[in-house]
């Protein structure tokens, strides 16, 4: 199963700031990595180790809980963050 995802980026953001978050995970075979807000997938990478989310100007409505999930045929792991 994939190792637990790791988040690179800051979680402290002011309205109007540019945001770039990268979530990465390792596994063999390579995982499918998704980044979701609620039930909506906002970024995905198929058979790659990382996925990125970029917001040119963060808005209050971009806040909330996100989930980074890595999966392959051996299982899955995830990391939740706000």
PDB file of C-alpha atoms in Angstrom:
ATOM      1  CA  UNK A   1       0.000   0.000   0.000  1.00  0.00           C
ATOM      2  CA  UNK A   2       1.181   3.592  -0.502  1.00  0.00           C
ATOM      3  CA  UNK A   3       3.021   5.264   2.342  1.00  0.00           C
ATOM      4  CA  UNK A   4       1.076   8.061   4.057  1.00  0.00           C
ATOM      5  CA  UNK A   5       1.017  11.231   1.925  1.00  0.00           C
ATOM      6  CA  UNK A   6       3.189  14.211   2.783  1.00  0.00           C
ATOM      7  CA  UNK A   7       2.029  17.796   2.318  1.00  0.00           C
ATOM      8  CA  UNK A   8       4.430  20.519   1.185  1.00  0.00           C
ATOM      9  CA  UNK A   9       3.198  24.066   1.484  1.00  0.00           C
ATOM     10  CA  UNK A  10       1.751  26.391   4.035  1.00  0.00           C
ATOM     11  CA  UNK A  11      -1.663  26.046   5.597  1.00  0.00           C
ATOM     12  CA  UNK A  12      -1.647  29.672   6.813  1.00  0.00           C
ATOM     13  CA  UNK A  13      -2.992  31.797   4.000  1.00  0.00           C
ATOM     14  CA  UNK A  14      -4.457  35.284   3.857  1.00  0.00           C
ATOM     15  CA  UNK A  15      -7.181  36.241   1.369  1.00  0.00           C
ATOM     16  CA  UNK A  16      -5.539  37.257  -1.885  1.00  0.00           C
ATOM     17  CA  UNK A  17      -2.357  35.216  -1.310  1.00  0.00           C
ATOM     18  CA  UNK A  18      -1.123  32.857  -3.997  1.00  0.00           C
ATOM     19  CA  UNK A  19      -1.255  29.241  -2.804  1.00  0.00           C
ATOM     20  CA  UNK A  20       0.629  26.193  -4.041  1.00  0.00           C
ATOM     21  CA  UNK A  21       0.246  22.922  -2.190  1.00  0.00           C
ATOM     22  CA  UNK A  22       1.915  19.692  -3.208  1.00  0.00           C
ATOM     23  CA  UNK A  23       0.846  16.340  -1.833  1.00  0.00           C
ATOM     24  CA  UNK A  24       3.145  13.407  -2.512  1.00  0.00           C
ATOM     25  CA  UNK A  25       3.184   9.699  -1.709  1.00  0.00           C
ATOM     26  CA  UNK A  26       5.447   6.771  -2.517  1.00  0.00           C
ATOM     27  CA  UNK A  27       4.461   3.268  -3.479  1.00  0.00           C
ATOM     28  CA  UNK A  28       5.280   0.441  -5.840  1.00  0.00           C
ATOM     29  CA  UNK A  29       3.601   0.401  -8.254  1.00  0.00           C
ATOM     30  CA  UNK A  30       3.182   4.168  -8.504  1.00  0.00           C
ATOM     31  CA  UNK A  31      -0.004   5.495  -6.911  1.00  0.00           C
ATOM     32  CA  UNK A  32      -2.950   7.507  -8.130  1.00  0.00           C
ATOM     33  CA  UNK A  33      -2.873  10.649  -5.967  1.00  0.00           C
ATOM     34  CA  UNK A  34      -5.984  12.804  -5.612  1.00  0.00           C
ATOM     35  CA  UNK A  35      -6.668  15.997  -3.738  1.00  0.00           C
ATOM     36  CA  UNK A  36     -10.303  16.570  -2.828  1.00  0.00           C
ATOM     37  CA  UNK A  37     -12.330  19.208  -1.040  1.00  0.00           C
ATOM     38  CA  UNK A  38     -15.387  17.521   0.346  1.00  0.00           C
ATOM     39  CA  UNK A  39     -16.525  15.063  -2.325  1.00  0.00           C
ATOM     40  CA  UNK A  40     -15.119  17.108  -5.213  1.00  0.00           C
ATOM     41  CA  UNK A  41     -11.701  16.146  -6.621  1.00  0.00           C
ATOM     42  CA  UNK A  42      -9.774  19.364  -7.283  1.00  0.00           C
ATOM     43  CA  UNK A  43      -6.522  17.795  -8.566  1.00  0.00           C
ATOM     44  CA  UNK A  44      -5.344  14.318  -9.581  1.00  0.00           C
ATOM     45  CA  UNK A  45      -2.168  12.624 -10.797  1.00  0.00           C
ATOM     46  CA  UNK A  46      -2.296   9.132 -12.280  1.00  0.00           C
ATOM     47  CA  UNK A  47       0.744   6.898 -11.678  1.00  0.00           C
ATOM     48  CA  UNK A  48       2.825   9.808 -10.445  1.00  0.00           C
ATOM     49  CA  UNK A  49       4.165  10.512  -6.968  1.00  0.00           C
ATOM     50  CA  UNK A  50       2.628  13.929  -6.431  1.00  0.00           C
ATOM     51  CA  UNK A  51      -0.274  16.216  -7.171  1.00  0.00           C
ATOM     52  CA  UNK A  52      -0.323  20.019  -6.917  1.00  0.00           C
ATOM     53  CA  UNK A  53      -3.049  22.548  -6.254  1.00  0.00           C
ATOM     54  CA  UNK A  54      -2.482  26.162  -7.265  1.00  0.00           C
ATOM     55  CA  UNK A  55      -4.715  29.087  -6.430  1.00  0.00           C
ATOM     56  CA  UNK A  56      -3.626  32.442  -7.898  1.00  0.00           C
ATOM     57  CA  UNK A  57      -5.494  34.348  -5.175  1.00  0.00           C
ATOM     58  CA  UNK A  58      -6.978  32.511  -2.193  1.00  0.00           C
ATOM     59  CA  UNK A  59     -10.510  33.465  -1.195  1.00  0.00           C
ATOM     60  CA  UNK A  60     -12.372  32.721   2.052  1.00  0.00           C
ATOM     61  CA  UNK A  61     -14.526  30.169   0.225  1.00  0.00           C
ATOM     62  CA  UNK A  62     -11.369  28.142  -0.573  1.00  0.00           C
ATOM     63  CA  UNK A  63     -11.021  27.319   3.126  1.00  0.00           C
ATOM     64  CA  UNK A  64     -12.208  24.081   4.630  1.00  0.00           C
ATOM     65  CA  UNK A  65     -11.149  20.461   4.870  1.00  0.00           C
ATOM     66  CA  UNK A  66      -9.150  18.850   2.085  1.00  0.00           C
ATOM     67  CA  UNK A  67      -8.090  15.228   1.690  1.00  0.00           C
ATOM     68  CA  UNK A  68      -5.018  13.932  -0.097  1.00  0.00           C
ATOM     69  CA  UNK A  69      -5.413  10.257  -0.985  1.00  0.00           C
ATOM     70  CA  UNK A  70      -2.878   7.876  -2.541  1.00  0.00           C
ATOM     71  CA  UNK A  71      -3.998   4.495  -3.806  1.00  0.00           C
ATOM     72  CA  UNK A  72      -2.864   1.541  -5.855  1.00  0.00           C
ATOM     73  CA  UNK A  73      -3.952  -2.084  -6.155  1.00  0.00           C
ATOM     74  CA  UNK A  74      -2.377  -2.889  -2.764  1.00  0.00           C
ATOM     75  CA  UNK A  75      -4.373  -0.361  -0.752  1.00  0.00           C
ATOM     76  CA  UNK A  76      -4.621   3.319   0.078  1.00  0.00           C
ATOM     77  CA  UNK A  77      -3.603   5.948   2.591  1.00  0.00           C
ATOM     78  CA  UNK A  78      -4.720   9.522   3.116  1.00  0.00           C
ATOM     79  CA  UNK A  79      -3.985  12.806   4.849  1.00  0.00           C
ATOM     80  CA  UNK A  80      -6.662  15.324   5.843  1.00  0.00           C
ATOM     81  CA  UNK A  81      -5.866  18.996   6.349  1.00  0.00           C
ATOM     82  CA  UNK A  82      -7.592  22.395   6.618  1.00  0.00           C
TER      83      UNK A  82
END
